[in-house]
Coordinates of C-alpha atoms in Angstrom, one line a residue:
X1 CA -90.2 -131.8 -0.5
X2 CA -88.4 -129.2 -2.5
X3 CA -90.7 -126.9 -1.0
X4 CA -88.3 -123.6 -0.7
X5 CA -86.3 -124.4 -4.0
X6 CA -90.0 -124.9 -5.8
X7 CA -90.8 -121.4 -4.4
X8 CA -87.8 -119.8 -5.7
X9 CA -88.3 -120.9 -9.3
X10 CA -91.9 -120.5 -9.1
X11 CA -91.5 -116.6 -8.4
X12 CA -88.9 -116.2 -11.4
X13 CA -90.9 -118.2 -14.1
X14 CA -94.0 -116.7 -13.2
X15 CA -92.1 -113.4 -14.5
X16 CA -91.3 -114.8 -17.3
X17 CA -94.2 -116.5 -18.4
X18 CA -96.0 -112.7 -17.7
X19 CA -94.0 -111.3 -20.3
X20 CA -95.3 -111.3 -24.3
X21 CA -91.8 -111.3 -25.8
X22 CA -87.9 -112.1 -23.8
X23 CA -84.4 -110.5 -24.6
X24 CA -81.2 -112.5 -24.2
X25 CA -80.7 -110.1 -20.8
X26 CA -84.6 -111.0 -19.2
X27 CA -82.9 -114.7 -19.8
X28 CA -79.9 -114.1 -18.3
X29 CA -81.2 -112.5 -15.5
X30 CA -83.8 -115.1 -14.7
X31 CA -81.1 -117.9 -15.0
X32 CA -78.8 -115.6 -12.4
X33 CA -81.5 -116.0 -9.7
X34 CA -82.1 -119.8 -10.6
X35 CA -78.3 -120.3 -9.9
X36 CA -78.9 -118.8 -6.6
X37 CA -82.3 -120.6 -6.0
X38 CA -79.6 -124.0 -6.2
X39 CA -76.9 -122.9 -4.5
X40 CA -79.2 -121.8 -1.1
X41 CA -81.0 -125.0 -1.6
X42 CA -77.3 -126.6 -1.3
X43 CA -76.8 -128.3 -4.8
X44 CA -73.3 -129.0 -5.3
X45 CA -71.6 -125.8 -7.1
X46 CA -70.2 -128.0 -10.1
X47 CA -74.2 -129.5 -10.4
X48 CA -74.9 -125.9 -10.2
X49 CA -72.4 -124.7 -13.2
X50 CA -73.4 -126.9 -15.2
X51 CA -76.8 -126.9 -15.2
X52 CA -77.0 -123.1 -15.5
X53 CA -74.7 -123.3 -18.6
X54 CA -76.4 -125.8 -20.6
X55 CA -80.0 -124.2 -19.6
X56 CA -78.6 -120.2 -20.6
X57 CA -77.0 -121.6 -24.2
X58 CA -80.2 -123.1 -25.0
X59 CA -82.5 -120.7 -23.5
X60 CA -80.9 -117.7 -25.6
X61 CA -81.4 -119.1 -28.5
X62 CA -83.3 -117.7 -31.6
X63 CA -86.1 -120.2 -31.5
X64 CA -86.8 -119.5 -27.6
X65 CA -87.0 -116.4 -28.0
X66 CA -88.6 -115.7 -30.9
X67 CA -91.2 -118.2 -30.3
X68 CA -94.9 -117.0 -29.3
X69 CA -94.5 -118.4 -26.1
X70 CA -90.8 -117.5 -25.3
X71 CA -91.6 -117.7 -21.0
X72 CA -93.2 -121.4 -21.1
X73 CA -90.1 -122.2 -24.0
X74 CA -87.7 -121.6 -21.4
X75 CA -89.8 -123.5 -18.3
X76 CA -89.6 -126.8 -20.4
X77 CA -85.9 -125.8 -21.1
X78 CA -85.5 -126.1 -17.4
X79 CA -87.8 -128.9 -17.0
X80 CA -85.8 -131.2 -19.1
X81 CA -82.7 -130.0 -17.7
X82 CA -83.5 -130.9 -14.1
X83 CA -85.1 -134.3 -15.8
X84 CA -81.2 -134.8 -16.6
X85 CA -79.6 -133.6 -13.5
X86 CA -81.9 -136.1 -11.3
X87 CA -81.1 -138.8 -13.6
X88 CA -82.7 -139.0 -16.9
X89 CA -85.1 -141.8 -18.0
X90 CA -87.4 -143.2 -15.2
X91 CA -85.9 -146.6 -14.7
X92 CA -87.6 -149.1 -12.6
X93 CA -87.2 -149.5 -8.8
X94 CA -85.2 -152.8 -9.1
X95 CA -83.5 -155.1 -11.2
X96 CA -84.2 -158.8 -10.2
X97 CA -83.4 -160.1 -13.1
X98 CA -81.2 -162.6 -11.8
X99 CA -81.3 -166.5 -10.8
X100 CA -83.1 -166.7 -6.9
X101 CA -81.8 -165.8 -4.6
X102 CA -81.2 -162.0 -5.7
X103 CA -79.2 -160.4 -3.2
X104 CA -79.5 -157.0 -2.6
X105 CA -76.9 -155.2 0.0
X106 CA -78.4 -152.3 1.7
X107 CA -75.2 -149.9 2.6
X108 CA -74.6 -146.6 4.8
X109 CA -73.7 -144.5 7.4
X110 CA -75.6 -145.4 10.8
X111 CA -79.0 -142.7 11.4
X112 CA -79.6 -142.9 7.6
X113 CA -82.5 -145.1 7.8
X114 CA -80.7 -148.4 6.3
X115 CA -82.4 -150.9 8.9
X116 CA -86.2 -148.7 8.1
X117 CA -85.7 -148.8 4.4
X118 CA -84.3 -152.3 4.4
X119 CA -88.0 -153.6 5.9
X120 CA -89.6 -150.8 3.5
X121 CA -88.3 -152.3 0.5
X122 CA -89.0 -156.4 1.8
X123 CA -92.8 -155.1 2.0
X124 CA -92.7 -153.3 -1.2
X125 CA -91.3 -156.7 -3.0
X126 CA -93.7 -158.5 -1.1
X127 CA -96.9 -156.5 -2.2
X128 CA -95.5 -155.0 -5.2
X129 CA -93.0 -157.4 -6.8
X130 CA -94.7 -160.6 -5.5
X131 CA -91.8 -162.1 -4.3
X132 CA -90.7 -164.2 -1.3
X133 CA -88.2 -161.9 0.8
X134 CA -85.7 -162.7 3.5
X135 CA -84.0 -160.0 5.2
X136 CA -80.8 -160.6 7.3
X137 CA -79.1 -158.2 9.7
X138 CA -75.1 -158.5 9.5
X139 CA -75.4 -155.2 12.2
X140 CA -73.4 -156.8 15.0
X141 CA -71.9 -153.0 16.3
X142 CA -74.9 -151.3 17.1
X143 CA -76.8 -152.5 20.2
X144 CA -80.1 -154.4 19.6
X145 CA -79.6 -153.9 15.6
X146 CA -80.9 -157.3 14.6
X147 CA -83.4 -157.1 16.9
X148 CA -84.8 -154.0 15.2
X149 CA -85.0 -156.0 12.1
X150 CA -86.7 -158.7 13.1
X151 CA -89.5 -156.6 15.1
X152 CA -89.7 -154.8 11.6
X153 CA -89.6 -157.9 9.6
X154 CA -93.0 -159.0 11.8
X155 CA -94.7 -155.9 11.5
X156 CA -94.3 -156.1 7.4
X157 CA -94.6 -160.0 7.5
X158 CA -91.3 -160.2 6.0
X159 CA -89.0 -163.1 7.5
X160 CA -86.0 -162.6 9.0
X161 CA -82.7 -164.7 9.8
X162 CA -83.4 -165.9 13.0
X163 CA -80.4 -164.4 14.9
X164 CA -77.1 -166.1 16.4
X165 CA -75.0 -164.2 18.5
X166 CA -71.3 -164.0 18.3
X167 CA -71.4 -164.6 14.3
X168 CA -69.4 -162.2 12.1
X169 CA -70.7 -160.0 9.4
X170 CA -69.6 -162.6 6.6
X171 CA -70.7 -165.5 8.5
X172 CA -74.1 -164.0 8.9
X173 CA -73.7 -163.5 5.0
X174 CA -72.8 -167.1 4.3
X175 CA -75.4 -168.5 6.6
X176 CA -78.5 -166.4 5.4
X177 CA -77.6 -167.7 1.6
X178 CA -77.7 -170.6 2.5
X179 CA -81.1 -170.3 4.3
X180 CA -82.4 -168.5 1.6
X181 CA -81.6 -171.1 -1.0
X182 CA -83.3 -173.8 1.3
X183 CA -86.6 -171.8 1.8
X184 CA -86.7 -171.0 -1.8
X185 CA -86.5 -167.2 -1.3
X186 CA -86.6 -165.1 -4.2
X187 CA -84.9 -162.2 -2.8
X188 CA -82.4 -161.7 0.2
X189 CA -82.1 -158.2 1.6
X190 CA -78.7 -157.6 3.7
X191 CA -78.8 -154.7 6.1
X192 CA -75.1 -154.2 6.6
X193 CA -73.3 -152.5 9.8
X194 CA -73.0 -148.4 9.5
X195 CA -70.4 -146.1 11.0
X196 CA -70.6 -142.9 12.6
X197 CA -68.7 -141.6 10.0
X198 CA -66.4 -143.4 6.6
X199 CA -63.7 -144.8 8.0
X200 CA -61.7 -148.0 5.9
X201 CA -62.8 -150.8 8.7
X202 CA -66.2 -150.3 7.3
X203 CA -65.2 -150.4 3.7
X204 CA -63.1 -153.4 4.0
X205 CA -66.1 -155.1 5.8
X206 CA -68.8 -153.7 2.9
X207 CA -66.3 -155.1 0.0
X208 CA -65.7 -158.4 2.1
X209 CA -69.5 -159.2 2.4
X210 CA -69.8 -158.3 -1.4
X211 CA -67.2 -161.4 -2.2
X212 CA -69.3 -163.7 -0.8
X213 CA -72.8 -162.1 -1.3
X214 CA -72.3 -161.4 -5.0
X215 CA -75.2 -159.0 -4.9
X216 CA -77.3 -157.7 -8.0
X217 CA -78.0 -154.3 -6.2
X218 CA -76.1 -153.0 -3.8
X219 CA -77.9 -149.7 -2.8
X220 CA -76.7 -146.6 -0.5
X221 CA -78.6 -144.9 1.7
X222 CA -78.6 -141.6 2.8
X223 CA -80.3 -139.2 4.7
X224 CA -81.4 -136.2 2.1
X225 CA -81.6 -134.0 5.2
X226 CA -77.9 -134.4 5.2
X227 CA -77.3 -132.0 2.3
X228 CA -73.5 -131.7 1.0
X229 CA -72.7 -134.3 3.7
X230 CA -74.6 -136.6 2.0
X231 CA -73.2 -136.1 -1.1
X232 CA -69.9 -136.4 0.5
X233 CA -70.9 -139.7 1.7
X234 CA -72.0 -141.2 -1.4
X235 CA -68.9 -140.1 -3.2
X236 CA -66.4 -141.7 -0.6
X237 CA -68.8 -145.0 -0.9
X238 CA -68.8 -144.8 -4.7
X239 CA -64.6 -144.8 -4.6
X240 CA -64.5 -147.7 -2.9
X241 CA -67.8 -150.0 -3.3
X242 CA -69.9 -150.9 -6.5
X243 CA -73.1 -149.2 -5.8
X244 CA -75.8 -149.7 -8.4
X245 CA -78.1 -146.9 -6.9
X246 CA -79.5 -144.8 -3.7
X247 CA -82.0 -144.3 -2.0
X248 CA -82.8 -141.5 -0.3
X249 CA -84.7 -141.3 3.1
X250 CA -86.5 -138.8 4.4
X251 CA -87.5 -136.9 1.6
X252 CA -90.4 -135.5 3.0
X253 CA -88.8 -133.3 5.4
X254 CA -86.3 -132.2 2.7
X255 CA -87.5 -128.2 2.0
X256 CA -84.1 -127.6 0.1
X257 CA -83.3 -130.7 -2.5
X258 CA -79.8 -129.7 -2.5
X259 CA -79.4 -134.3 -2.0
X260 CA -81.3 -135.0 -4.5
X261 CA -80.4 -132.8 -7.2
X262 CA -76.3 -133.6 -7.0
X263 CA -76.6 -137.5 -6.4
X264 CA -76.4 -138.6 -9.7
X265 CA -73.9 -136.1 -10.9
X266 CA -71.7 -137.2 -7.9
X267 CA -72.1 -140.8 -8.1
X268 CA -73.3 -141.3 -11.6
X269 CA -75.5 -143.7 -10.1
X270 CA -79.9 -143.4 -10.3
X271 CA -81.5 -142.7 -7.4
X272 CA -84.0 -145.6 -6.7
X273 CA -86.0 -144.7 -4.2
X274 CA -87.1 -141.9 -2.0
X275 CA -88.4 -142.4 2.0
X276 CA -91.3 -140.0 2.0
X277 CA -92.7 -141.0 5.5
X278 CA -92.2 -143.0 8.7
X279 CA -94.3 -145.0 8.2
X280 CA -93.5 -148.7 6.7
X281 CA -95.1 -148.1 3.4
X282 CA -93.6 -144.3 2.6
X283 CA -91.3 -145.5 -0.1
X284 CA -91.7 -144.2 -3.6
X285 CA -89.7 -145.1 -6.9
X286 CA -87.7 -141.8 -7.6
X287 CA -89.1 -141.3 -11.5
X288 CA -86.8 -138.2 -12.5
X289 CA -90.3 -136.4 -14.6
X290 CA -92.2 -136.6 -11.9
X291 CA -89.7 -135.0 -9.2
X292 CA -89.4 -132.3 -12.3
X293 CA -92.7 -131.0 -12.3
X294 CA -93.3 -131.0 -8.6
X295 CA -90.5 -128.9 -8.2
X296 CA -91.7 -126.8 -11.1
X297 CA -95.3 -127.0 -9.9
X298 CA -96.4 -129.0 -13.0
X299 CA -98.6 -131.3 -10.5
X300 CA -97.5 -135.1 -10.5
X301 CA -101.3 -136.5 -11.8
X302 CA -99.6 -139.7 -12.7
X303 CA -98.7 -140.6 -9.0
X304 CA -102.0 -139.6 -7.5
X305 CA -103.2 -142.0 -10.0
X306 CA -101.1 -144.3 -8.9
X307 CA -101.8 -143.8 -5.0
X308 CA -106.1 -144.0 -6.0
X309 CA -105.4 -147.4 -7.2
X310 CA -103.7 -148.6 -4.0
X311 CA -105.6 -147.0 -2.1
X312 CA -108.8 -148.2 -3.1
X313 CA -110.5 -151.5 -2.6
X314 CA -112.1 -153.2 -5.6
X315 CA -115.6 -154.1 -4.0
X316 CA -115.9 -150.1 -2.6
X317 CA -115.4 -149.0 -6.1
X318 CA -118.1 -151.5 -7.6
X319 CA -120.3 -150.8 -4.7
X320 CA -119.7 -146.9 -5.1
X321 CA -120.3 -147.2 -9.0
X322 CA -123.8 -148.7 -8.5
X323 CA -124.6 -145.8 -6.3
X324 CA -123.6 -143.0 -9.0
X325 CA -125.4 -145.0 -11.1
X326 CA -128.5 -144.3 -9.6
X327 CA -127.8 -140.8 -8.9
X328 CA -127.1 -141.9 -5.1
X329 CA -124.3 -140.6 -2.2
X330 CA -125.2 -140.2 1.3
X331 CA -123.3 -139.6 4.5
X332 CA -121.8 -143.3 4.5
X333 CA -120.3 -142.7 0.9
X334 CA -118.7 -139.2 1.7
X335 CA -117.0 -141.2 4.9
X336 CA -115.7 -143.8 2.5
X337 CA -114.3 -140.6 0.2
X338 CA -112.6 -138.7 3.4
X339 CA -110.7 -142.3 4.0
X340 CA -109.7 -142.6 0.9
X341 CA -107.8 -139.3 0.9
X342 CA -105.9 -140.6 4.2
X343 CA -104.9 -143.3 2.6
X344 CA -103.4 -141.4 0.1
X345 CA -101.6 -139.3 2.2
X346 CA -104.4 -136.2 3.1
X347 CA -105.0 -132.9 1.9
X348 CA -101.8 -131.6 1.4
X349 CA -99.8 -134.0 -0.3
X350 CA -102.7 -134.3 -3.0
X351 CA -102.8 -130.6 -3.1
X352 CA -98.9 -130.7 -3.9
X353 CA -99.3 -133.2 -6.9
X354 CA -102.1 -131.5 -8.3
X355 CA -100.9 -128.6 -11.3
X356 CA -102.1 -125.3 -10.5
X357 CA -102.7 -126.6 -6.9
X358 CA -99.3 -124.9 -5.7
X359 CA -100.4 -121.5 -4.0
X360 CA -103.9 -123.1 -2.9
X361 CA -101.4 -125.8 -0.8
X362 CA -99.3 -122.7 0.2
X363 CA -102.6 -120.8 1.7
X364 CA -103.3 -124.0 3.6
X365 CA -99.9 -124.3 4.9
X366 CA -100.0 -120.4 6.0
X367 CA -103.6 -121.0 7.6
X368 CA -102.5 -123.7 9.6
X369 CA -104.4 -126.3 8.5
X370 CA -103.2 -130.0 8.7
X371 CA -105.0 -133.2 7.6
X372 CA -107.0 -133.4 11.2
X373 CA -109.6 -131.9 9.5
X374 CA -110.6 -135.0 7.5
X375 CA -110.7 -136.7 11.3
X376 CA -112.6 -134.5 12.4
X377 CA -115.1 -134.8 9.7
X378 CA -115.1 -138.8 10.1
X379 CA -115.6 -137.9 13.6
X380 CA -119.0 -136.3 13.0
X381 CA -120.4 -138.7 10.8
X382 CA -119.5 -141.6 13.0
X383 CA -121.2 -139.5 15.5
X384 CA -124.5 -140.4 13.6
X385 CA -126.8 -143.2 14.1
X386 CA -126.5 -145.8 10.9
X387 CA -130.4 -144.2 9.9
X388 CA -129.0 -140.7 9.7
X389 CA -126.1 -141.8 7.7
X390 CA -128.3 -143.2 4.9
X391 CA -130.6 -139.9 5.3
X392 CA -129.1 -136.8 5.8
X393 CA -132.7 -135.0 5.7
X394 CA -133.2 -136.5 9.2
X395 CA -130.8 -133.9 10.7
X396 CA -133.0 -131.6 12.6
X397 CA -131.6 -129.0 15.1
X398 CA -131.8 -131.9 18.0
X399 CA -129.8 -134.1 16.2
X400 CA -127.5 -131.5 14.8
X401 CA -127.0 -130.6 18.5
X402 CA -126.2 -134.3 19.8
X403 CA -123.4 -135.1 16.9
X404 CA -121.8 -132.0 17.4
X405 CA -121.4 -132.9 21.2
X406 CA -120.6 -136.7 20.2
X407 CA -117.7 -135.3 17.8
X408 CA -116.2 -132.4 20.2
X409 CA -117.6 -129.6 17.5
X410 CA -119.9 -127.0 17.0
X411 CA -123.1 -127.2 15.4
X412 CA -122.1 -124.5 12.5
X413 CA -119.2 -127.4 11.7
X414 CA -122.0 -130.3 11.4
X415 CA -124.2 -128.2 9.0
X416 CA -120.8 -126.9 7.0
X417 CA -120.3 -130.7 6.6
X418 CA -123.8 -131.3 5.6
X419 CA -123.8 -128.8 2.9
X420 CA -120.4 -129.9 1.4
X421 CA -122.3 -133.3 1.1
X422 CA -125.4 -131.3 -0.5
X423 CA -123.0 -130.0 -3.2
X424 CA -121.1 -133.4 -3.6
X425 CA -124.8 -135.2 -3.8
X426 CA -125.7 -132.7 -6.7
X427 CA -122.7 -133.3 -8.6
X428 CA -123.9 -137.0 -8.7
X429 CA -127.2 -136.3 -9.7
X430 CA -126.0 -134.0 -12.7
X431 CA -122.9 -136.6 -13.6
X432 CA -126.5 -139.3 -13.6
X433 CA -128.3 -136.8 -15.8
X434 CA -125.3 -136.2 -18.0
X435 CA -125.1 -140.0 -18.7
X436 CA -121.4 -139.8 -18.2
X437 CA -121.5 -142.8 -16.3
X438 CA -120.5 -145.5 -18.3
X439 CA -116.8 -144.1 -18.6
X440 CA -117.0 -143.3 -14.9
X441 CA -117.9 -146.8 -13.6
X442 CA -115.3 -148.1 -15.6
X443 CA -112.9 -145.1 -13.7
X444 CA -114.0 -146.5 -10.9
X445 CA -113.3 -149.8 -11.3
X446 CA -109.8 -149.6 -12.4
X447 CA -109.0 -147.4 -9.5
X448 CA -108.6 -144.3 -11.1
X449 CA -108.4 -140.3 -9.9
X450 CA -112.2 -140.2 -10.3
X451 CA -112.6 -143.1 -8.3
X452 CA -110.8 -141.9 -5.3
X453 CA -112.4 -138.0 -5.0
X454 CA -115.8 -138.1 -6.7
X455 CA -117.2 -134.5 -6.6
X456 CA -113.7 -133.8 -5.1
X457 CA -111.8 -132.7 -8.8
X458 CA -113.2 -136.0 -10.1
X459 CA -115.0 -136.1 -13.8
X460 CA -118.1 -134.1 -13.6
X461 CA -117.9 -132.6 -10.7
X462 CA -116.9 -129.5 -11.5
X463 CA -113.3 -129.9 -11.2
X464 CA -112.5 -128.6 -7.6
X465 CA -113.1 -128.8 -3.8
X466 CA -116.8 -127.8 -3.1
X467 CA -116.4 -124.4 -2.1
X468 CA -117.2 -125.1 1.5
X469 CA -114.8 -127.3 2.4
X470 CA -112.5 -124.1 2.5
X471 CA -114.6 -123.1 5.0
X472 CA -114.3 -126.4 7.1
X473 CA -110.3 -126.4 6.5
X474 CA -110.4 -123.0 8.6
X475 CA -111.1 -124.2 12.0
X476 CA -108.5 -126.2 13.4

């Protein structure tokens, strides 16, 4: 996401980070083609004024640009400023401090994701939160609405209101408090009806089921693709309805930003959450910092972090700590390290969160490759016998030549993935003979960076990709 705006800025504070010393006009001129950079990426032009006028006045200063490091001054200048424009402090996802049931009202236009989101969020307080959910559809204009939900509500193990038909919006409201207060449910989600478009029938029917709903969050979702429209969207529902924050859904698509970066400004309201991906887990907390210095190709390290930890399982990482102990990592171990970087979204999202990682992630983008790559090496070690797994040095030219049939490869691909796992088994040994392990174990079993890519940028092992996975990334 933000992928053309992060360009733009990338290209005018590398300039200015090349330069020893800065004159009032280098500043001016670099904060010219930032105001562009925002307005193509279809920020709101008052966002835009504004922004631009508090960054030049503090940018031109005498102790920017007198300072010995006058570019990266002016890049933390516009780091904090963008902090501000997308909200300020990160605040947390939710506030359920409230007597159970805590209602929260899910509102929008219809094809923003409401119904999606609404089952994202009652698996995030499921898993996350630890809390009971009940979601209720009060949907009765679009065909086969409440059905969606309850489909969705199985495949997250969420409940759902079971559904009557002929029931109005606020009777479906009353009756699924009522449930909720019966079953002991510590949050109810209400995924309201959507329009084509605002109109006042919708309004009247949102601030209707607020009366008797009383909701602690009432949240507005809109579709980030959407740009301006979006924003228009949230400022007509802000006039007229109490929102207590957004979310905005699909984020990962989202090249521009131009959503994002004018919500809060427009609506005065925090963006909560950000869909980043169909699927029923691709909801993030929208922290303000981090958004910053992804779009400023700082790296987010915090939320790859934060993605190792869920990603991996507590008995692989004791298991795998044991191994490193020993100076041990065979072809069953590397497997386990490919999964890992599925789960936490592939190649390129890690390469996007990483700092310095920006044009490496661009050069993979440009070569065409895509996260089948880490299939295709599973492939080929499933394509071994459980023996040859636990010894590589079994691999003669016969076997070499029956994997790479098993797997649908060549042969050079199975002896590129066997020296990659030469390199990564050499960084264990020297990690063993460093005695670095006691920290690492303890990495490991708190889920941490290291834990997730040994040998792949993790402690000790040289902090980068092996050099020949660049060469397996190339074949498609």
């Amino acid at each position: 996401m933000f992928d053309a705006l992060s360009d733009r800025l990338g290209t005018v504070f590398d300039r200015l980070r090349g330069r020893g010393a800065l004159s009032e006009h280098d500043v001016r001129d670099a904060m010219r083609e930032v105001r562009i950079a925002l307005l193509e990426a279809d920020v709101a032009l008052p966002v835009v004024r504004r922004f631009i006028d508090e960054v030049t006045e503090k940018a031109v200063g005498q102790n920017v640009l007198r300072s010995v490091t006058p570019g990266q001054q002016v890049v933390k200048i516009v780091n904090d400023a963008l902090v501000d424009m997308l909200g300020g402090e990160d605040v947390p996802g939710l506030d359920l401090n409230a007597a159970p049931p805590v209602v929260i009202m899910m509102v929008g236009l219809q094809g923003s994701g409401k119904t999606t989101t609404t089952a994202k969020l009652g698996k995030l307080l499921k898993e996350k939160y630890g809390k009971k959910a009940l979601m209720a559809s009060l949907d009765v204009n679009r065909p086969a609405a409440q059905e969606q939900l309850k489909v969705l509500g199985e495949q997250v193990e969420v409940a759902t209101l079971p559904i009557v038909a002929g029931q109005q919006p606020t009777e479906i409201a009353t009756r699924a408090l009522q449930s909720a207060k019966l079953q002991a449910i510590d949050v109810l989600l209400l995924d309201t009806a959507g329009r084509l478009h605002v109109d006042q029938a919708l309004m009247d029917e949102m601030q209707a089921v607020a009366r008797i709903a009383t909701p602690k969050e009432v949240l507005l979702v809109v579709d980030s693709l959407a740009g301006q429209d979006a924003v228009n969207v949230a400022k007509s529902f802000t006039e007229q309805i109490d929102l207590t924050g957004v979310v905005l859904t699909r984020m990962d698509g989202d090249a521009r930003g131009g959503a994002a970066l004018s919500m809060r400004h427009v609506t005065g309201k925090p963006i909560k959450f950000a869909g980043v991906g169909e699927k029923l887990d691709a909801l993030e907390v929208f922290q303000p910092s981090r958004v910053a210095g992804r779009i400023l190709g700082m790296g987010d390290v915090v939320s790859i972090v934060e993605k190792a930890a869920a990603a991996i399982e507590h008995e692989e990482a004791e298991r795998m700590a044991e191994r490193m102990a020993k100076g041990q990592f065979d072809m069953n171990d590397l497997r386990s390290q490919l999964r890992q970087m599925q789960k936490m979204g592939g190649l390129g999202a890690l390469a996007g969160m990483l700092p310095g990682m920006k044009k490496a992630k661009q050069a993979m983008d440009a070569s065409g490759m895509d996260d089948r790559v880490l299939l295709r090496m599973d492939a080929i070690i499933g394509s071994m016998t459980p023996k040859e797994r636990a010894r590589p040095d079994l691999l003669n030219a016969k076997r070499k030549i029956r994997i790479a049939k098993g797997s649908g490869v060549q042969v050079q691909d199975v002896n590129k993935l066997l020296k990659m796992h030469q390199e990564m088994e050499r960084a264990m040994k020297q990690i063993k003979k460093m005695g670095g392990l006691a920290g690492l174990g303890k990495l490991f079993g708190g889920g941490g960076l290291g834990a997730a890519m040994p040998g792949l940028g993790g402690p000790g092992a040289g902090g980068g990709l092996p050099p020949n996975l660049n060469d397996l990334l190339k074949k498609k």
